[in-house]
mmCIF file of C-alpha atoms in Angstrom:
data_model
loop_
_atom_site.group_PDB
_atom_site.id
_atom_site.type_symbol
_atom_site.label_atom_id
_atom_site.label_comp_id
_atom_site.label_asym_id
_atom_site.label_seq_id
_atom_site.Cartn_x
_atom_site.Cartn_y
_atom_site.Cartn_z
ATOM 1 C CA MET A 476 -79.602 -220.028 13.346
ATOM 2 C CA SER A 477 -83.224 -219.655 14.327
ATOM 3 C CA ASN A 478 -84.977 -216.304 14.330
ATOM 4 C CA LEU A 479 -85.117 -216.284 18.119
ATOM 5 C CA VAL A 480 -81.319 -216.558 18.309
ATOM 6 C CA ILE A 481 -80.937 -213.629 15.910
ATOM 7 C CA ILE A 482 -83.417 -211.540 17.931
ATOM 8 C CA PHE A 483 -81.553 -212.237 21.184
ATOM 9 C CA LEU A 484 -78.187 -211.479 19.576
ATOM 10 C CA SER A 485 -79.554 -208.201 18.185
ATOM 11 C CA ILE A 486 -80.929 -207.106 21.563
ATOM 12 C CA GLY A 487 -77.581 -207.956 23.167
ATOM 13 C CA LEU A 488 -75.606 -206.077 20.536
ATOM 14 C CA PHE A 489 -77.917 -203.047 20.771
ATOM 15 C CA PHE A 490 -77.445 -202.712 24.528
ATOM 16 C CA ASN A 491 -73.696 -203.357 24.302
ATOM 17 C CA PHE A 492 -73.498 -200.632 21.660
ATOM 18 C CA ALA A 493 -75.476 -198.231 23.867
ATOM 19 C CA GLY A 494 -73.103 -198.990 26.742
ATOM 20 C CA CYS A 495 -70.023 -198.287 24.617
ATOM 21 C CA LEU A 496 -71.527 -195.087 23.223
ATOM 22 C CA GLY A 497 -72.278 -193.988 26.794
ATOM 23 C CA LEU A 498 -68.653 -194.671 27.664
ATOM 24 C CA ILE A 499 -67.671 -192.113 25.020
ATOM 25 C CA ARG A 500 -70.443 -189.524 25.425
ATOM 26 C CA PHE A 501 -70.887 -189.218 29.199
ATOM 27 C CA PRO A 502 -68.761 -186.555 30.893
ATOM 28 C CA ASP A 503 -67.093 -188.191 33.909
ATOM 29 C CA ILE A 504 -65.977 -191.584 35.160
ATOM 30 C CA TYR A 505 -69.035 -192.127 37.382
ATOM 31 C CA ASN A 506 -71.571 -191.559 34.609
ATOM 32 C CA ARG A 507 -69.498 -193.698 32.280
ATOM 33 C CA LEU A 508 -69.548 -196.519 34.820
ATOM 34 C CA GLN A 509 -73.331 -196.261 34.917
ATOM 35 C CA ALA A 510 -73.571 -196.737 31.159
ATOM 36 C CA SER A 511 -70.989 -199.473 30.930
ATOM 37 C CA THR A 512 -72.122 -201.625 33.876
ATOM 38 C CA LYS A 513 -75.862 -201.582 33.201
ATOM 39 C CA CYS A 514 -75.951 -201.886 29.437
ATOM 40 C CA VAL A 515 -72.987 -204.209 29.024
ATOM 41 C CA THR A 516 -74.333 -206.527 31.741
ATOM 42 C CA LEU A 517 -77.743 -206.967 30.129
ATOM 43 C CA GLY A 518 -76.282 -206.978 26.602
ATOM 44 C CA THR A 519 -73.834 -209.736 27.444
ATOM 45 C CA ILE A 520 -76.543 -211.714 29.232
ATOM 46 C CA PHE A 521 -78.711 -211.595 26.111
ATOM 47 C CA ILE A 522 -75.782 -212.775 23.965
ATOM 48 C CA LEU A 523 -75.177 -215.663 26.378
ATOM 49 C CA LEU A 524 -78.909 -216.524 26.303
ATOM 50 C CA ALA A 525 -78.658 -216.617 22.502
ATOM 51 C CA VAL A 526 -75.837 -219.145 22.949
ATOM 52 C CA VAL A 527 -78.068 -221.215 25.245
ATOM 53 C CA ILE A 528 -80.929 -221.229 22.717
ATOM 54 C CA HIS A 529 -78.635 -222.008 19.800
ATOM 55 C CA PHE A 530 -76.846 -224.964 21.387
ATOM 56 C CA GLY A 531 -79.810 -226.419 23.274
ATOM 57 C CA TRP A 532 -79.391 -228.208 26.576
ATOM 58 C CA ASN A 533 -75.768 -229.359 26.870
ATOM 59 C CA SER A 534 -72.496 -228.461 28.588
ATOM 60 C CA ILE A 535 -71.974 -225.298 26.518
ATOM 61 C CA SER A 536 -75.341 -223.904 27.665
ATOM 62 C CA LEU A 537 -74.572 -224.809 31.243
ATOM 63 C CA LYS A 538 -71.324 -222.840 31.053
ATOM 64 C CA ALA A 539 -73.174 -219.904 29.495
ATOM 65 C CA ILE A 540 -75.708 -219.934 32.357
ATOM 66 C CA LEU A 541 -72.886 -220.034 34.920
ATOM 67 C CA CYS A 542 -71.330 -217.058 33.121
ATOM 68 C CA VAL A 543 -74.644 -215.162 33.436
ATOM 69 C CA VAL A 544 -74.560 -215.695 37.201
ATOM 70 C CA PHE A 545 -70.904 -214.636 37.417
ATOM 71 C CA ILE A 546 -71.522 -211.483 35.370
ATOM 72 C CA LEU A 547 -74.536 -210.536 37.522
ATOM 73 C CA LEU A 548 -72.424 -210.902 40.676
ATOM 74 C CA THR A 549 -69.100 -209.439 39.524
ATOM 75 C CA SER A 550 -70.066 -206.556 37.240
ATOM 76 C CA PRO A 551 -71.773 -204.357 39.878
ATOM 77 C CA THR A 552 -69.073 -205.267 42.406
ATOM 78 C CA ALA A 553 -66.324 -204.174 40.023
ATOM 79 C CA ALA A 554 -68.202 -200.944 39.216
ATOM 80 C CA HIS A 555 -68.503 -200.200 42.939
ATOM 81 C CA ALA A 556 -64.774 -200.832 43.446
ATOM 82 C CA ILE A 557 -63.807 -198.590 40.518
ATOM 83 C CA ALA A 558 -66.162 -195.769 41.626
ATOM 84 C CA ARG A 559 -64.971 -195.896 45.240
ATOM 85 C CA GLY A 560 -61.328 -196.081 44.184
ATOM 86 C CA SER A 561 -61.631 -193.146 41.773
ATOM 87 C CA HIS A 562 -63.377 -190.980 44.346
ATOM 88 C CA ARG A 563 -60.704 -191.721 46.953
ATOM 89 C CA ALA A 564 -57.972 -191.095 44.373
ATOM 90 C CA GLY A 565 -59.474 -187.615 43.892
ATOM 91 C CA PHE A 566 -61.170 -187.839 40.503
ATOM 92 C CA PRO A 567 -63.746 -185.015 40.527
ATOM 93 C CA LEU A 568 -67.393 -185.303 39.543
ATOM 94 C CA TRP A 569 -68.484 -183.556 36.367
ATOM 95 C CA GLU A 570 -68.891 -179.787 36.957
ATOM 96 C CA GLY A 571 -72.639 -180.024 36.175
ATOM 97 C CA SER A 572 -73.199 -182.430 39.069
ATOM 98 C CA ILE A 573 -75.848 -181.443 41.604
ATOM 99 C CA MET A 574 -74.240 -182.590 44.843
ATOM 100 C CA ASP A 575 -71.572 -184.819 46.324
ATOM 101 C CA ARG A 576 -72.587 -186.118 49.752
ATOM 102 C CA TYR A 577 -69.641 -188.514 49.662
ATOM 103 C CA ARG A 578 -67.149 -185.629 49.666
ATOM 104 C CA GLU A 579 -69.153 -183.721 52.276
ATOM 105 C CA ASP A 580 -68.723 -186.704 54.598
ATOM 106 C CA GLN A 581 -65.026 -187.033 53.691
ATOM 107 C CA GLU A 582 -65.600 -190.432 52.097
ATOM 108 C CA GLY A 583 -67.407 -191.806 55.119
ATOM 109 C CA GLU A 584 -64.690 -190.873 57.625
ATOM 110 C CA THR A 585 -66.932 -188.534 59.627
ATOM 111 C CA GLU A 586 -69.635 -191.173 59.691
ATOM 112 C CA SER A 587 -67.451 -193.855 61.253
ATOM 113 C CA ALA A 588 -65.982 -191.336 63.746
ATOM 114 C CA ASN A 589 -69.429 -190.687 65.250
ATOM 115 C CA MET B 730 -64.387 -226.619 59.773
ATOM 116 C CA LEU B 731 -67.825 -227.669 58.508
ATOM 117 C CA LYS B 732 -68.199 -224.270 56.885
ATOM 118 C CA LYS B 733 -64.861 -224.671 55.078
ATOM 119 C CA LEU B 734 -65.860 -228.140 53.880
ATOM 120 C CA LEU B 735 -69.167 -226.809 52.525
ATOM 121 C CA GLU B 736 -67.385 -223.954 50.743
ATOM 122 C CA PHE B 737 -64.891 -226.406 49.284
ATOM 123 C CA LEU B 738 -67.703 -228.593 47.945
ATOM 124 C CA ILE B 739 -69.553 -225.623 46.381
ATOM 125 C CA LEU B 740 -66.390 -224.393 44.654
ATOM 126 C CA TRP B 741 -65.466 -227.863 43.463
ATOM 127 C CA ILE B 742 -68.952 -228.447 41.997
ATOM 128 C CA ILE B 743 -68.752 -225.129 40.133
ATOM 129 C CA TRP B 744 -65.296 -226.102 38.839
ATOM 130 C CA THR B 745 -66.577 -229.471 37.641
ATOM 131 C CA LEU B 746 -69.564 -227.858 35.905
ATOM 132 C CA LEU B 747 -67.225 -225.412 34.149
ATOM 133 C CA THR B 748 -64.704 -228.012 32.986
ATOM 134 C CA TRP B 749 -67.469 -230.586 32.289
ATOM 135 C CA SER B 750 -65.073 -233.487 32.590
ATOM 136 C CA LEU B 751 -64.644 -236.291 35.111
ATOM 137 C CA ALA B 752 -61.118 -237.249 34.015
ATOM 138 C CA LEU B 753 -58.754 -237.685 36.953
ATOM 139 C CA PRO B 754 -56.411 -234.734 36.107
ATOM 140 C CA ASP B 755 -59.381 -232.342 35.895
ATOM 141 C CA ILE B 756 -60.801 -233.538 39.219
ATOM 142 C CA LEU B 757 -57.414 -233.214 40.926
ATOM 143 C CA ALA B 758 -56.862 -229.720 39.493
ATOM 144 C CA GLY B 759 -60.318 -228.751 40.805
ATOM 145 C CA VAL B 760 -59.500 -230.097 44.268
ATOM 146 C CA VAL B 761 -56.231 -228.130 44.388
ATOM 147 C CA VAL B 762 -57.770 -224.873 43.118
ATOM 148 C CA SER B 763 -60.816 -225.111 45.420
ATOM 149 C CA ALA B 764 -58.603 -225.878 48.429
ATOM 150 C CA ILE B 765 -56.374 -222.861 47.733
ATOM 151 C CA ALA B 766 -59.423 -220.604 47.246
ATOM 152 C CA VAL B 767 -61.015 -221.784 50.499
ATOM 153 C CA LEU B 768 -57.778 -221.387 52.490
ATOM 154 C CA LEU B 769 -57.205 -217.852 51.170
ATOM 155 C CA PHE B 770 -60.732 -216.445 51.056
ATOM 156 C CA SER B 771 -62.768 -218.462 53.537
ATOM 157 C CA ASP B 772 -63.283 -215.413 55.777
ATOM 158 C CA LEU B 773 -64.957 -213.530 52.943
ATOM 159 C CA PHE B 774 -67.672 -216.154 52.547
ATOM 160 C CA PRO B 775 -70.903 -215.124 54.277
ATOM 161 C CA ALA B 776 -71.157 -217.066 57.517
ATOM 162 C CA GLU B 777 -74.928 -217.463 57.405
ATOM 163 C CA ILE B 778 -75.058 -219.178 53.990
ATOM 164 C CA GLY B 779 -76.667 -222.350 55.355
ATOM 165 C CA ARG B 780 -79.605 -220.334 56.716
ATOM 166 C CA LEU B 781 -80.540 -219.226 53.183
ATOM 167 C CA LEU B 782 -81.677 -222.742 52.244
ATOM 168 C CA HIS B 783 -84.805 -222.329 54.359
ATOM 169 C CA PRO B 784 -87.848 -222.794 52.014
ATOM 170 C CA ARG B 785 -89.441 -219.477 53.005
ATOM 171 C CA ARG B 786 -86.232 -217.608 52.086
ATOM 172 C CA LEU B 787 -85.888 -219.536 48.823
ATOM 173 C CA PHE B 788 -89.512 -218.651 47.989
ATOM 174 C CA TRP B 789 -88.866 -214.928 48.476
ATOM 175 C CA GLY B 790 -85.671 -215.315 46.452
ATOM 176 C CA LEU B 791 -87.756 -216.631 43.552
ATOM 177 C CA VAL B 792 -90.246 -213.762 43.978
ATOM 178 C CA TYR B 793 -87.346 -211.307 43.965
ATOM 179 C CA LEU B 794 -85.864 -212.529 40.646
ATOM 180 C CA PRO B 795 -88.594 -211.139 38.300
ATOM 181 C CA VAL B 796 -88.755 -207.881 40.286
ATOM 182 C CA PHE B 797 -84.994 -207.536 39.911
ATOM 183 C CA PHE B 798 -85.010 -208.486 36.230
ATOM 184 C CA TRP B 799 -87.739 -205.941 35.455
ATOM 185 C CA GLN B 800 -85.671 -203.213 37.143
ATOM 186 C CA VAL B 801 -82.589 -204.241 35.121
ATOM 187 C CA VAL B 802 -84.525 -204.004 31.834
ATOM 188 C CA LYS B 803 -85.974 -200.613 32.836
ATOM 189 C CA SER B 804 -82.518 -199.360 33.778
ATOM 190 C CA ASN B 805 -81.125 -200.363 30.399
ATOM 191 C CA PHE B 806 -83.783 -198.467 28.483
ATOM 192 C CA ASP B 807 -83.181 -195.514 30.807
ATOM 193 C CA VAL B 808 -79.438 -195.455 30.055
ATOM 194 C CA ALA B 809 -79.990 -196.079 26.323
ATOM 195 C CA TYR B 810 -82.429 -193.118 26.250
ATOM 196 C CA ARG B 811 -79.890 -190.809 27.908
ATOM 197 C CA VAL B 812 -77.053 -192.039 25.699
ATOM 198 C CA PHE B 813 -78.885 -191.581 22.394
ATOM 199 C CA HIS B 814 -80.628 -188.302 23.337
ATOM 200 C CA PRO B 815 -78.866 -185.409 21.515
ATOM 201 C CA THR B 816 -78.681 -183.158 24.605
ATOM 202 C CA MET B 817 -77.949 -185.943 27.144
ATOM 203 C CA PRO B 818 -80.505 -185.187 29.904
ATOM 204 C CA ILE B 819 -78.447 -185.924 33.036
ATOM 205 C CA ARG B 820 -78.339 -184.318 36.512
ATOM 206 C CA PRO B 821 -75.713 -186.447 38.235
ATOM 207 C CA GLY B 822 -74.456 -186.371 41.801
ATOM 208 C CA ILE B 823 -73.755 -188.549 44.821
ATOM 209 C CA VAL B 824 -76.558 -188.921 47.364
ATOM 210 C CA LYS B 825 -76.604 -190.603 50.754
ATOM 211 C CA VAL B 826 -79.332 -193.034 51.748
ATOM 212 C CA ARG B 827 -79.953 -195.154 54.799
ATOM 213 C CA THR B 828 -80.673 -198.879 54.846
ATOM 214 C CA SER B 829 -82.356 -200.822 57.621
ATOM 215 C CA LEU B 830 -80.923 -204.185 56.512
ATOM 216 C CA ARG B 831 -78.699 -205.753 59.151
ATOM 217 C CA SER B 832 -76.640 -208.614 57.715
ATOM 218 C CA GLU B 833 -73.569 -208.118 55.519
ATOM 219 C CA ILE B 834 -74.845 -210.371 52.740
ATOM 220 C CA ALA B 835 -78.187 -208.546 52.556
ATOM 221 C CA ARG B 836 -76.367 -205.215 52.223
ATOM 222 C CA THR B 837 -74.104 -206.684 49.543
ATOM 223 C CA PHE B 838 -77.104 -207.784 47.512
ATOM 224 C CA LEU B 839 -78.821 -204.430 48.078
ATOM 225 C CA ALA B 840 -75.732 -202.568 46.848
ATOM 226 C CA ASN B 841 -75.414 -204.782 43.771
ATOM 227 C CA SER B 842 -79.136 -204.512 43.006
ATOM 228 C CA ILE B 843 -78.972 -200.718 43.257
ATOM 229 C CA THR B 844 -76.030 -200.652 40.852
ATOM 230 C CA LEU B 845 -77.944 -202.606 38.208
ATOM 231 C CA THR B 846 -81.147 -200.559 38.455
ATOM 232 C CA PRO B 847 -82.236 -197.287 36.849
ATOM 233 C CA GLY B 848 -79.710 -194.494 37.103
ATOM 234 C CA THR B 849 -78.051 -195.498 40.358
ATOM 235 C CA LEU B 850 -74.578 -196.826 41.197
ATOM 236 C CA THR B 851 -73.399 -197.694 44.686
ATOM 237 C CA VAL B 852 -70.108 -195.944 45.451
ATOM 238 C CA ASP B 853 -69.576 -196.922 49.081
ATOM 239 C CA CYS B 854 -71.301 -198.450 52.079
ATOM 240 C CA VAL B 855 -70.421 -197.049 55.516
ATOM 241 C CA ASP B 856 -72.256 -198.504 58.524
ATOM 242 C CA ASP B 857 -75.923 -198.243 57.576
ATOM 243 C CA HIS B 858 -75.491 -195.533 54.955
ATOM 244 C CA LEU B 859 -75.032 -196.080 51.256
ATOM 245 C CA TYR B 860 -73.431 -193.456 49.029
ATOM 246 C CA ILE B 861 -75.047 -193.659 45.623
ATOM 247 C CA HIS B 862 -74.148 -191.973 42.370
ATOM 248 C CA TRP B 863 -77.461 -190.988 40.784
ATOM 249 C CA ILE B 864 -77.503 -190.019 37.121
ATOM 250 C CA ASN B 865 -80.717 -187.976 37.300
ATOM 251 C CA ILE B 866 -81.373 -186.494 40.734
ATOM 252 C CA ILE B 867 -85.067 -185.720 41.084
ATOM 253 C CA SER B 868 -85.080 -184.960 44.807
ATOM 254 C CA GLU B 869 -82.604 -183.416 47.230
ATOM 255 C CA ASP B 870 -84.289 -184.694 50.363
ATOM 256 C CA PRO B 871 -82.538 -187.732 51.933
ATOM 257 C CA GLU B 872 -85.832 -189.291 53.105
ATOM 258 C CA GLU B 873 -87.314 -189.065 49.626
ATOM 259 C CA GLU B 874 -84.139 -190.491 48.092
ATOM 260 C CA THR B 875 -84.189 -193.417 50.499
ATOM 261 C CA ARG B 876 -87.797 -194.102 49.597
ATOM 262 C CA LEU B 877 -87.112 -193.936 45.848
ATOM 263 C CA ILE B 878 -83.894 -195.949 45.682
ATOM 264 C CA VAL B 879 -83.757 -198.379 48.573
ATOM 265 C CA GLU B 880 -87.218 -199.410 49.681
ATOM 266 C CA LYS B 881 -88.366 -201.270 46.591
ATOM 267 C CA PHE B 882 -85.597 -203.824 47.218
ATOM 268 C CA GLU B 883 -85.464 -203.743 50.986
ATOM 269 C CA LYS B 884 -88.857 -205.333 51.534
ATOM 270 C CA TYR B 885 -87.791 -208.408 49.531
ATOM 271 C CA LEU B 886 -84.172 -208.629 50.699
ATOM 272 C CA ARG B 887 -85.280 -208.391 54.332
ATOM 273 C CA LYS B 888 -87.431 -211.481 53.861
ATOM 274 C CA ILE B 889 -84.641 -213.338 52.044
ATOM 275 C CA PHE B 890 -81.602 -212.543 54.162
ATOM 276 C CA ASP B 891 -82.454 -210.912 57.506
#
């Protein structure tokens, strides 16, 4: 493995680790989603880029690049679905939260009624 | 019908790239899977996808990529800082911002971009308002929030999609 591959793998692992630690340390589901979507997305992308560099230009790299695109599209979408679903299912925000405009608007119901 | 055919071709090309094989069973499996996907989910495909191939839109798409990537990197260091900090400096909450983007696909990309950028996560999109979970609220004024969160992407996405 070249040095560049090891550097990319290390960056990926560092951000994945930060994401997992955030999943444990942050107080409520919304903050945990923030940590897990952002860090795990970039961490996994760096690991896939390490795969691309290691294998050079062939079908494995092409699949890795397609996976990067899929992760970029699906990860924020899934986070949005989980956050919206949890809020509608009644999971509260952490008690230290500043405001919740989503609850004030009854999850958008008042908005669409206008 | 033309739209469905185009969708079918896109899906089948992606399938072929993923399997990386031109053997007859693989091609046939791809045809079957793509056909089922198109029949079930065709309505969810953005209708204006052909319009995006215009060179001017592609150019702004290429300009947008580094802007977006820089925001993603910044957001990761932001989260890592908050995660590793002993006292966890967070002031979370859900704010409401307004977007002036019109098309569905532009709003989808805006919502996804916001989710991957520093401290913000899109919770819901109702009409032209976005509800955003913000990990570190630095302003309680909706106008200021809109300026901080939405506008840096809007000027590019408007050129690409609207």
